[in-house]
Amino acid sequence: MSESPAQQTSPATVRWAGGLVTLEGAVAVVIAVVLVIRGLLGHDQDAANPYGTAAWFVILGGAVLAGGVALLRGRRWGRAIAVVAQLLLLPVVWSLLTDSHRPVLGVLLGIVVVPALVCLFSSPTSRWMAEEYGDSER
């Protein structure tokens, strides 16, 4: 199998970010499935609507998953979704570490979010994004 030209030219930082973002999206979709199963079994019916929460996780998680897969395939449009998702998750990491008293979850999420942001804003990724606009300065 030969690689597409976009995949051949995308730097490793883009693929690493794509892997991390894909992981985040997949986890969100799995959470949605768990919420639907728990709803069907009658758990947590008084606390929140599991189906509405599952729909929220599918919509947002699906978009993040699509952005991650796009980055893995060397598609530039995935970076926008990935950056927005990571920037929205940073306050979640902080909240889990401090106010929510869930430091283990905060550390686990931070281990994914911070490296993804570093990869998304790294020099090789920025140069790769600029290639689309004909920026030949390196």
GROMACS .gro file of C-alpha atoms in nm:
model
  138
    1MET     CA    1   0.000   0.000   0.000
    2SER     CA    2   0.130   0.341  -0.087
    3GLU     CA    3   0.073   0.644   0.128
    4SER     CA    4  -0.114   0.947   0.006
    5PRO     CA    5   0.096   1.260  -0.065
    6ALA     CA    6  -0.061   1.440   0.233
    7GLN     CA    7   0.032   1.157   0.467
    8GLN     CA    8   0.388   1.141   0.334
    9THR     CA    9   0.449   1.509   0.403
   10SER     CA   10   0.284   1.542   0.743
   11PRO     CA   11   0.539   1.558   1.025
   12ALA     CA   12   0.550   1.317   1.317
   13THR     CA   13   0.412   1.586   1.550
   14VAL     CA   14   0.091   1.597   1.346
   15ARG     CA   15   0.055   1.220   1.361
   16TRP     CA   16   0.126   1.214   1.737
   17ALA     CA   17  -0.133   1.487   1.795
   18GLY     CA   18  -0.373   1.295   1.573
   19GLY     CA   19  -0.326   0.984   1.782
   20LEU     CA   20  -0.387   1.167   2.108
   21VAL     CA   21  -0.693   1.350   1.975
   22THR     CA   22  -0.829   1.027   1.827
   23LEU     CA   23  -0.791   0.867   2.170
   24GLU     CA   24  -0.988   1.151   2.330
   25GLY     CA   25  -1.268   1.123   2.074
   26ALA     CA   26  -1.285   0.745   2.109
   27VAL     CA   27  -1.308   0.772   2.488
   28ALA     CA   28  -1.595   1.020   2.454
   29VAL     CA   29  -1.784   0.786   2.219
   30VAL     CA   30  -1.727   0.493   2.457
   31ILE     CA   31  -1.860   0.704   2.745
   32ALA     CA   32  -2.171   0.776   2.537
   33VAL     CA   33  -2.226   0.403   2.480
   34VAL     CA   34  -2.185   0.336   2.854
   35LEU     CA   35  -2.435   0.611   2.936
   36VAL     CA   36  -2.693   0.464   2.697
   37ILE     CA   37  -2.645   0.115   2.842
   38ARG     CA   38  -2.678   0.249   3.196
   39GLY     CA   39  -2.990   0.439   3.093
   40LEU     CA   40  -3.145   0.130   2.941
   41LEU     CA   41  -3.071  -0.064   3.259
   42GLY     CA   42  -3.237   0.203   3.473
   43HIS     CA   43  -2.929   0.343   3.649
   44ASP     CA   44  -2.898   0.713   3.734
   45GLN     CA   45  -3.248   0.802   3.615
   46ASP     CA   46  -3.297   1.064   3.887
   47ALA     CA   47  -2.958   1.240   3.857
   48ALA     CA   48  -2.950   1.331   3.488
   49ASN     CA   49  -3.087   1.229   3.154
   50PRO     CA   50  -2.839   0.966   3.034
   51TYR     CA   51  -2.963   0.985   2.675
   52GLY     CA   52  -2.916   1.359   2.646
   53THR     CA   53  -2.571   1.336   2.800
   54ALA     CA   54  -2.487   1.048   2.566
   55ALA     CA   55  -2.602   1.254   2.267
   56TRP     CA   56  -2.377   1.539   2.381
   57PHE     CA   57  -2.080   1.302   2.411
   58VAL     CA   58  -2.150   1.147   2.069
   59ILE     CA   59  -2.173   1.483   1.894
   60LEU     CA   60  -1.864   1.638   2.054
   61GLY     CA   61  -1.667   1.314   2.080
   62GLY     CA   62  -1.749   1.227   1.722
   63ALA     CA   63  -1.621   1.565   1.603
   64VAL     CA   64  -1.301   1.526   1.805
   65LEU     CA   65  -1.260   1.171   1.676
   66ALA     CA   66  -1.305   1.293   1.317
   67GLY     CA   67  -1.046   1.567   1.374
   68GLY     CA   68  -0.798   1.317   1.516
   69VAL     CA   69  -0.845   1.075   1.228
   70ALA     CA   70  -0.805   1.365   0.984
   71LEU     CA   71  -0.471   1.453   1.144
   72LEU     CA   72  -0.359   1.091   1.127
   73ARG     CA   73  -0.444   1.094   0.755
   74GLY     CA   74  -0.257   1.421   0.698
   75ARG     CA   75  -0.561   1.645   0.656
   76ARG     CA   76  -0.505   2.000   0.773
   77TRP     CA   77  -0.868   2.072   0.871
   78GLY     CA   78  -0.838   1.836   1.168
   79ARG     CA   79  -0.600   2.073   1.344
   80ALA     CA   80  -0.869   2.335   1.405
   81ILE     CA   81  -1.097   2.087   1.579
   82ALA     CA   82  -0.806   1.944   1.775
   83VAL     CA   83  -0.683   2.283   1.897
   84VAL     CA   84  -1.030   2.394   2.008
   85ALA     CA   85  -1.087   2.065   2.190
   86GLN     CA   86  -0.754   2.086   2.373
   87LEU     CA   87  -0.808   2.447   2.474
   88LEU     CA   88  -1.153   2.358   2.609
   89LEU     CA   89  -1.010   2.061   2.800
   90LEU     CA   90  -0.738   2.263   2.977
   91PRO     CA   91  -0.984   2.416   3.229
   92VAL     CA   92  -1.131   2.069   3.281
   93VAL     CA   93  -0.784   1.941   3.371
   94TRP     CA   94  -0.738   2.229   3.615
   95SER     CA   95  -1.078   2.172   3.771
   96LEU     CA   96  -1.013   1.801   3.816
   97LEU     CA   97  -0.679   1.876   3.979
   98THR     CA   98  -0.817   2.137   4.220
   99ASP     CA   99  -1.187   2.195   4.289
  100SER     CA  100  -1.321   1.853   4.195
  101HIS     CA  101  -1.073   1.668   4.416
  102ARG     CA  102  -1.009   1.416   4.138
  103PRO     CA  103  -0.634   1.457   4.089
  104VAL     CA  104  -0.587   1.115   3.930
  105LEU     CA  105  -0.835   1.196   3.654
  106GLY     CA  106  -0.681   1.541   3.615
  107VAL     CA  107  -0.333   1.399   3.576
  108LEU     CA  108  -0.451   1.136   3.327
  109LEU     CA  109  -0.633   1.394   3.118
  110GLY     CA  110  -0.341   1.636   3.144
  111ILE     CA  111  -0.102   1.367   3.020
  112VAL     CA  112  -0.305   1.361   2.698
  113VAL     CA  113  -0.407   1.727   2.658
  114VAL     CA  114  -0.075   1.903   2.721
  115PRO     CA  115   0.136   1.690   2.482
  116ALA     CA  116  -0.136   1.720   2.217
  117LEU     CA  117  -0.125   2.099   2.246
  118VAL     CA  118   0.254   2.097   2.231
  119CYS     CA  119   0.242   1.886   1.914
  120LEU     CA  120  -0.031   2.101   1.758
  121PHE     CA  121   0.167   2.423   1.814
  122SER     CA  122   0.515   2.284   1.743
  123SER     CA  123   0.732   2.429   1.468
  124PRO     CA  124   0.704   2.129   1.233
  125THR     CA  125   0.325   2.138   1.260
  126SER     CA  126   0.313   2.513   1.199
  127ARG     CA  127   0.537   2.480   0.893
  128TRP     CA  128   0.320   2.195   0.766
  129MET     CA  129   0.008   2.409   0.806
  130ALA     CA  130   0.176   2.703   0.629
  131GLU     CA  131   0.265   2.488   0.325
  132GLU     CA  132  -0.097   2.506   0.214
  133TYR     CA  133  -0.065   2.883   0.183
  134GLY     CA  134   0.258   2.874  -0.013
  135ASP     CA  135   0.481   2.987   0.272
  136SER     CA  136   0.825   2.871   0.162
  137GLU     CA  137   1.024   3.031   0.447
  138ARG     CA  138   1.167   2.776   0.687
   0.00000   0.00000   0.00000
